[in-house]
CSV table of C-alpha atoms in Angstrom, one decimal:
chain,number,residue,atom,x,y,z
A,353,MET,CA,-11.8,59.9,31.9
A,354,GLU,CA,-10.2,56.7,32.9
A,355,ASN,CA,-13.2,56.1,34.8
A,356,ASN,CA,-15.7,56.7,32.0
A,357,ASN,CA,-13.5,54.5,29.3
A,358,GLN,CA,-13.8,51.6,31.8
A,359,THR,CA,-17.5,51.9,31.6
A,360,LEU,CA,-17.9,52.1,28.2
A,361,THR,CA,-15.4,49.3,27.8
A,362,GLY,CA,-17.5,46.8,29.8
A,363,PHE,CA,-16.9,44.4,32.8
A,364,LEU,CA,-15.4,41.3,33.8
A,365,LEU,CA,-17.5,38.4,35.3
A,366,PHE,CA,-15.7,36.3,37.8
A,367,GLY,CA,-17.7,33.6,36.8
A,368,LEU,CA,-19.0,30.4,38.5
A,369,PHE,CA,-16.5,27.9,37.9
A,370,PRO,CA,-12.9,27.9,39.7
A,371,PRO,CA,-9.8,27.2,37.6
A,372,SER,CA,-9.4,23.4,38.6
A,373,ARG,CA,-10.8,20.0,37.7
A,374,ILE,CA,-13.5,20.9,40.1
A,375,GLY,CA,-14.5,23.7,38.1
A,376,LEU,CA,-14.6,21.7,34.8
A,377,PHE,CA,-16.7,19.0,36.8
A,378,ILE,CA,-19.3,22.0,37.8
A,379,PHE,CA,-19.1,23.3,34.2
A,380,ILE,CA,-20.0,20.0,32.7
A,381,LEU,CA,-22.8,19.6,35.0
A,382,ILE,CA,-24.1,22.8,34.3
A,383,VAL,CA,-24.2,22.0,30.6
A,384,ILE,CA,-26.1,19.0,31.1
A,385,ILE,CA,-28.4,20.7,33.5
A,386,PHE,CA,-28.8,23.4,30.7
A,387,LEU,CA,-29.3,20.8,28.1
A,388,MET,CA,-32.2,19.0,30.1
A,389,ALA,CA,-33.9,22.5,30.8
A,390,LEU,CA,-34.1,23.4,27.4
A,391,PHE,CA,-35.6,19.8,26.3
A,392,GLY,CA,-37.8,19.4,28.9
A,393,ASN,CA,-39.3,23.0,28.6
A,394,LEU,CA,-39.6,22.9,24.9
A,395,SER,CA,-41.2,19.7,25.0
A,396,MET,CA,-43.4,20.8,27.7
A,397,PHE,CA,-44.4,23.8,25.4
A,398,LEU,CA,-44.8,22.0,22.6
A,399,LEU,CA,-46.6,19.1,23.9
A,400,ILE,CA,-49.5,21.5,25.7
A,401,LEU,CA,-49.8,23.4,22.3
A,402,LEU,CA,-50.4,20.0,20.4
A,403,ASP,CA,-52.4,18.0,22.5
A,404,VAL,CA,-56.0,19.5,22.6
A,405,HIS,CA,-56.8,17.7,26.1
A,406,LEU,CA,-54.3,20.3,27.5
A,407,HIS,CA,-55.8,23.5,26.0
A,408,THR,CA,-57.1,24.5,29.6
A,409,PRO,CA,-56.2,27.4,31.6
A,410,MET,CA,-53.7,25.4,33.8
A,411,TYR,CA,-51.8,24.2,31.3
A,412,PHE,CA,-52.0,27.5,29.3
A,413,LEU,CA,-50.5,29.0,32.4
A,414,LEU,CA,-47.7,25.9,32.5
A,415,SER,CA,-46.9,26.3,28.7
A,416,GLN,CA,-46.1,30.2,29.5
A,417,LEU,CA,-44.0,29.0,32.7
A,418,SER,CA,-42.0,26.5,30.1
A,419,LEU,CA,-41.4,29.5,27.7
A,420,MET,CA,-40.3,31.9,30.4
A,421,ASP,CA,-37.9,29.1,32.0
A,422,LEU,CA,-36.4,28.5,28.4
A,423,ASN,CA,-35.6,31.9,28.1
A,424,TYR,CA,-34.4,32.4,31.6
A,425,ILE,CA,-31.8,29.9,31.5
A,426,SER,CA,-30.8,31.0,27.8
A,427,THR,CA,-30.0,34.3,29.0
A,428,ILE,CA,-27.5,33.3,31.9
A,429,VAL,CA,-25.8,30.0,31.0
A,430,PRO,CA,-24.5,30.3,27.3
A,431,LYS,CA,-22.5,33.4,28.0
A,432,MET,CA,-21.3,32.0,31.4
A,433,ALA,CA,-20.1,28.8,29.3
A,434,SER,CA,-18.5,30.7,26.3
A,435,ASN,CA,-16.5,32.5,28.9
A,436,TYR,CA,-15.3,29.8,30.6
A,437,LEU,CA,-14.3,27.8,27.4
A,438,PHE,CA,-12.6,30.5,25.8
A,439,GLY,CA,-11.0,31.7,29.0
A,440,ASN,CA,-12.4,35.2,28.3
A,441,LYS,CA,-14.5,36.8,31.3
A,442,SER,CA,-15.5,40.0,29.6
A,443,ILE,CA,-18.8,41.4,28.8
A,444,SER,CA,-19.6,44.5,26.8
A,445,PHE,CA,-21.3,47.3,28.5
A,446,ILE,CA,-24.4,46.7,26.2
A,447,GLU,CA,-24.2,43.0,26.4
A,448,CYS,CA,-24.1,43.4,30.1
A,449,GLY,CA,-27.4,45.4,30.0
A,450,VAL,CA,-29.4,43.4,27.6
A,451,GLN,CA,-28.6,40.4,29.9
A,452,SER,CA,-29.7,42.3,33.0
A,453,PHE,CA,-32.7,43.5,31.4
A,454,PHE,CA,-33.9,40.1,30.3
A,455,PHE,CA,-33.1,38.5,33.5
A,456,LEU,CA,-35.1,41.0,35.7
A,457,THR,CA,-38.1,40.7,33.1
A,458,LEU,CA,-38.1,37.2,33.3
A,459,ALA,CA,-37.8,37.0,37.0
A,460,GLY,CA,-40.4,39.2,37.4
A,461,ALA,CA,-42.7,37.8,35.1
A,462,GLU,CA,-42.3,34.2,36.5
A,463,GLY,CA,-42.8,35.5,39.8
A,464,LEU,CA,-46.1,36.8,39.0
A,465,LEU,CA,-47.3,34.0,36.8
A,466,LEU,CA,-46.4,31.4,39.7
A,467,ALA,CA,-49.2,33.6,41.6
A,468,SER,CA,-51.6,33.1,38.8
A,469,MET,CA,-51.1,29.7,38.7
A,470,ALA,CA,-51.8,29.4,42.6
A,471,TYR,CA,-54.9,31.6,41.8
A,472,ASP,CA,-55.9,29.1,39.1
A,473,ARG,CA,-55.7,26.3,41.5
A,474,TYR,CA,-57.7,27.9,44.2
A,475,LEU,CA,-60.6,28.7,42.0
A,476,ALA,CA,-60.5,25.1,40.7
A,477,ILE,CA,-60.5,23.2,44.0
A,478,CYS,CA,-62.5,25.9,46.2
A,479,PHE,CA,-65.3,27.1,43.6
A,480,PRO,CA,-65.0,24.4,41.4
A,481,LEU,CA,-68.8,25.7,40.0
A,482,HIS,CA,-67.6,29.1,39.2
A,483,TYR,CA,-64.1,28.0,37.6
A,484,PRO,CA,-65.1,28.2,34.2
A,485,ILE,CA,-66.5,31.8,34.5
A,486,ARG,CA,-63.8,33.3,36.6
A,487,MET,CA,-61.0,31.5,34.9
A,488,SER,CA,-61.7,31.9,31.5
A,489,LYS,CA,-59.3,32.4,28.2
A,490,LYS,CA,-59.7,36.1,28.4
A,491,VAL,CA,-58.4,36.0,32.3
A,492,CYS,CA,-55.5,34.0,31.4
A,493,VAL,CA,-54.3,35.9,28.7
A,494,LEU,CA,-55.0,39.0,31.1
A,495,MET,CA,-52.7,37.2,33.6
A,496,ILE,CA,-49.9,36.6,31.3
A,497,THR,CA,-49.8,39.6,29.3
A,498,GLY,CA,-50.0,41.3,32.9
A,499,SER,CA,-46.8,39.8,34.1
A,500,TRP,CA,-44.9,40.3,31.1
A,501,ILE,CA,-45.9,43.8,31.3
A,502,MET,CA,-45.1,44.5,35.0
A,503,GLY,CA,-41.8,42.2,34.7
A,504,SER,CA,-40.7,44.3,31.3
A,505,ILE,CA,-41.5,47.7,33.2
A,506,ASN,CA,-39.7,46.7,36.3
A,507,SER,CA,-36.7,45.5,34.6
A,508,CYS,CA,-36.3,48.9,32.6
A,509,ALA,CA,-36.4,51.1,35.4
A,510,HIS,CA,-33.4,48.6,37.2
A,511,THR,CA,-31.6,48.3,34.0
A,512,VAL,CA,-31.6,52.0,32.8
A,513,TYR,CA,-30.4,53.2,36.4
A,514,ALA,CA,-27.7,50.6,36.5
A,515,LEU,CA,-26.4,51.8,32.9
A,516,HIS,CA,-26.4,55.3,33.6
A,517,ILE,CA,-24.4,55.6,36.9
A,518,PRO,CA,-20.9,56.5,37.0
A,519,TYR,CA,-18.2,53.3,37.6
A,520,CYS,CA,-15.1,54.1,39.2
A,521,ARG,CA,-13.8,51.2,40.7
A,522,SER,CA,-12.8,47.8,39.4
A,523,ARG,CA,-14.5,46.5,36.3
A,524,SER,CA,-14.8,42.8,37.9
A,525,ILE,CA,-18.4,41.7,38.9
A,526,ASN,CA,-18.2,39.0,41.5
A,527,HIS,CA,-21.0,37.1,39.9
A,528,PHE,CA,-21.5,34.9,36.8
A,529,PHE,CA,-23.9,37.1,35.3
A,530,CYS,CA,-24.8,40.7,35.5
A,531,ASP,CA,-26.9,41.3,38.3
A,532,VAL,CA,-27.5,44.9,39.3
A,533,PRO,CA,-27.0,44.8,42.9
A,534,ALA,CA,-23.5,43.1,42.1
A,535,MET,CA,-22.7,46.1,39.5
A,536,LEU,CA,-23.2,48.7,42.0
A,537,THR,CA,-20.6,47.8,44.6
A,538,LEU,CA,-18.6,49.2,41.5
A,539,ALA,CA,-20.4,52.3,41.6
A,540,CYS,CA,-18.5,55.6,42.8
A,541,MET,CA,-21.8,57.2,44.4
A,542,ASP,CA,-24.2,56.2,47.1
A,543,THR,CA,-26.7,53.7,46.0
A,544,TRP,CA,-28.7,53.7,49.3
A,545,VAL,CA,-31.9,55.0,47.2
A,546,TYR,CA,-31.5,52.5,44.4
A,547,GLU,CA,-30.9,49.5,47.2
A,548,TYR,CA,-34.5,50.7,48.6
A,549,THR,CA,-36.0,50.7,45.3
A,550,VAL,CA,-34.9,46.8,45.1
A,551,PHE,CA,-36.5,46.1,48.4
A,552,VAL,CA,-39.6,47.6,47.2
A,553,SER,CA,-39.8,45.8,44.0
A,554,THR,CA,-38.9,42.4,45.3
A,555,THR,CA,-41.6,42.7,48.1
A,556,LEU,CA,-44.0,43.8,45.3
A,557,LEU,CA,-42.9,41.2,42.6
A,558,ILE,CA,-41.7,38.1,44.9
A,559,ALA,CA,-42.6,38.6,48.6
A,560,PHE,CA,-46.3,39.7,47.9
A,561,PRO,CA,-47.4,37.0,45.6
A,562,PHE,CA,-45.6,34.5,47.9
A,563,ILE,CA,-48.2,35.7,50.7
A,564,GLY,CA,-50.8,35.7,48.2
A,565,ILE,CA,-49.7,31.8,47.1
A,566,ALA,CA,-49.5,31.0,50.8
A,567,CYS,CA,-52.8,32.2,51.8
A,568,SER,CA,-54.2,30.6,48.8
A,569,TYR,CA,-52.9,27.2,49.5
A,570,GLY,CA,-54.1,27.4,53.1
A,571,ARG,CA,-57.9,27.7,51.7
A,572,VAL,CA,-56.8,24.8,49.3
A,573,LEU,CA,-55.4,22.3,51.7
A,574,HIS,CA,-58.6,23.3,54.1
A,575,ALA,CA,-60.8,22.3,51.0
A,576,ILE,CA,-59.1,19.2,50.1
A,577,CYS,CA,-59.5,17.9,53.7
A,578,HIS,CA,-63.3,18.2,53.2
A,579,MET,CA,-63.6,16.5,50.4
A,580,HIS,CA,-65.2,13.4,50.2
A,581,SER,CA,-63.9,11.7,47.0
A,582,THR,CA,-60.6,9.9,47.5
A,583,GLU,CA,-59.6,10.2,44.1
A,584,GLY,CA,-60.3,13.8,43.9
A,585,ARG,CA,-58.6,14.5,47.1
A,586,LYS,CA,-55.5,12.6,46.0
A,587,LYS,CA,-55.5,14.8,42.3
A,588,ALA,CA,-55.8,17.9,44.1
A,589,TYR,CA,-53.2,16.9,46.6
A,590,SER,CA,-50.9,16.1,44.0
A,591,THR,CA,-51.5,19.1,41.9
A,592,CYS,CA,-50.8,21.5,44.7
A,593,SER,CA,-48.1,20.0,46.1
A,594,THR,CA,-46.5,19.9,42.4
A,595,HIS,CA,-46.8,23.7,42.5
A,596,LEU,CA,-45.9,24.4,46.0
A,597,THR,CA,-42.5,22.6,45.5
A,598,VAL,CA,-41.9,24.9,42.4
A,599,VAL,CA,-42.8,27.7,44.4
A,600,THR,CA,-40.3,27.1,47.1
A,601,PHE,CA,-37.4,26.3,44.9
A,602,TYR,CA,-38.1,29.9,42.8
A,603,TYR,CA,-39.0,32.3,45.7
A,604,ALA,CA,-37.2,31.1,48.8
A,605,PRO,CA,-33.7,31.7,47.5
A,606,PHE,CA,-34.8,34.8,45.4
A,607,ALA,CA,-36.4,36.3,48.3
A,608,TYR,CA,-33.5,35.6,50.8
A,609,THR,CA,-30.8,37.0,48.2
A,610,TYR,CA,-32.7,40.3,47.4
A,611,LEU,CA,-34.4,41.3,50.7
A,612,ARG,CA,-31.5,41.0,52.7
A,613,PRO,CA,-29.3,44.5,53.7
A,614,LYS,CA,-26.2,44.9,51.7
A,615,SER,CA,-24.2,44.5,54.8
A,616,LEU,CA,-25.4,41.0,55.0
A,617,ARG,CA,-24.8,39.8,51.9
A,618,SER,CA,-21.8,37.9,50.4
A,619,PRO,CA,-21.0,37.3,46.8
A,620,THR,CA,-20.2,33.7,47.2
A,621,GLU,CA,-23.5,33.0,48.9
A,622,ASP,CA,-25.2,35.2,46.2
A,623,LYS,CA,-23.8,32.9,43.5
A,624,ILE,CA,-24.5,29.9,45.4
A,625,LEU,CA,-28.4,31.1,45.9
A,626,ALA,CA,-28.6,32.3,42.1
A,627,VAL,CA,-27.8,28.8,41.1
A,628,PHE,CA,-31.4,27.8,42.3
A,629,TYR,CA,-33.5,30.2,40.7
A,630,THR,CA,-31.5,30.9,37.3
A,631,ILE,CA,-30.4,27.3,36.4
A,632,LEU,CA,-31.8,24.6,38.9
A,633,THR,CA,-35.5,25.8,38.9
A,634,PRO,CA,-35.8,26.0,34.9
A,635,MET,CA,-34.4,22.4,34.6
A,636,LEU,CA,-36.8,21.2,37.8
A,637,ASN,CA,-39.9,22.6,36.7
A,638,PRO,CA,-40.6,20.4,33.6
A,639,ILE,CA,-39.3,17.4,35.6
A,640,ILE,CA,-41.8,18.0,38.4
A,641,TYR,CA,-45.0,19.1,36.1
A,642,SER,CA,-44.5,16.1,34.0
A,643,LEU,CA,-43.1,13.1,36.3
A,644,ARG,CA,-46.0,13.7,38.9
A,645,ASN,CA,-49.1,14.7,36.4
A,646,LYS,CA,-50.8,11.8,34.9
A,647,GLU,CA,-52.6,14.1,32.2
A,648,VAL,CA,-49.2,15.1,31.0
A,649,MET,CA,-47.9,11.7,30.7
A,650,GLU,CA,-51.0,10.4,28.8
A,651,ALA,CA,-50.6,13.6,26.7
A,652,LEU,CA,-47.2,12.5,25.9
A,653,ARG,CA,-48.3,9.1,25.1
A,654,ARG,CA,-50.7,10.3,22.7
A,655,VAL,CA,-48.7,12.7,20.9
A,656,ILE,CA,-45.8,10.1,20.6
A,657,GLN,CA,-48.6,7.5,18.9
A,658,ARG,CA,-49.8,10.1,16.8
A,659,ILE,CA,-46.0,10.9,15.6
A,660,CYS,CA,-45.4,7.1,15.0
A,661,SER,CA,-48.8,6.4,13.0
A,662,VAL,CA,-47.5,9.4,10.7
């Protein structure tokens, strides 16, 4: 009976901030990163929405990436920050399930969206004449919708499983959010079947898309080397290197965390790696795509001029 009450009461999150001055410094840094991510992603989303010159498949996909990152970091940081500020590490059973669901949905959807963005660049550079047909608005909508649906289905399966298993150990989750594998260390049943499903879903939503991205960019780099136009080569290289930077920051720590066997994982290492794909990547994406993109900077200038004239 005690075990069931513990499960229904909720969990305790260890958090990311140690109770010291270093913890306060990390907290302030995370809050600054969070505010930068909110401002950057919201600005990018609105800029693409307002400027007609950016109403192309590439920027339509980028606007969805900004929307995902906006929700992604908002799922994790506010709860973590409020727990630290009020000295309350608890999270209710329902809150934990909701946070886990949105985290897994956005994580899976973003992994598939990044693959869609790589496919878009592959078509634009390797098949420029066929690009308007193969990458129509309808195809874009299908890619985005498919990413959200597949991410949601995967998330629903994992979250429902996590909420229905019995927990009979300490309620303390050694993480800063409700990460399902971290929650399962508290279970009082053998979870090897679920660990196998984690491996399979990570392979399908992270490893396979990453392999697809690597192959497509191999073809892209080959095409860039054979371009006659120096300006076109520079533009293609800049766009692809930007996307590869984002992909590496997102996929590498995610895959390393979830594809490792349980025996090789450590809570401290998992938390450090999770900072990359839950906090740093949502902040870096709008910076990378705006500062290294002349079209975005020109669109920003046009929108600012329009606002000032009004």
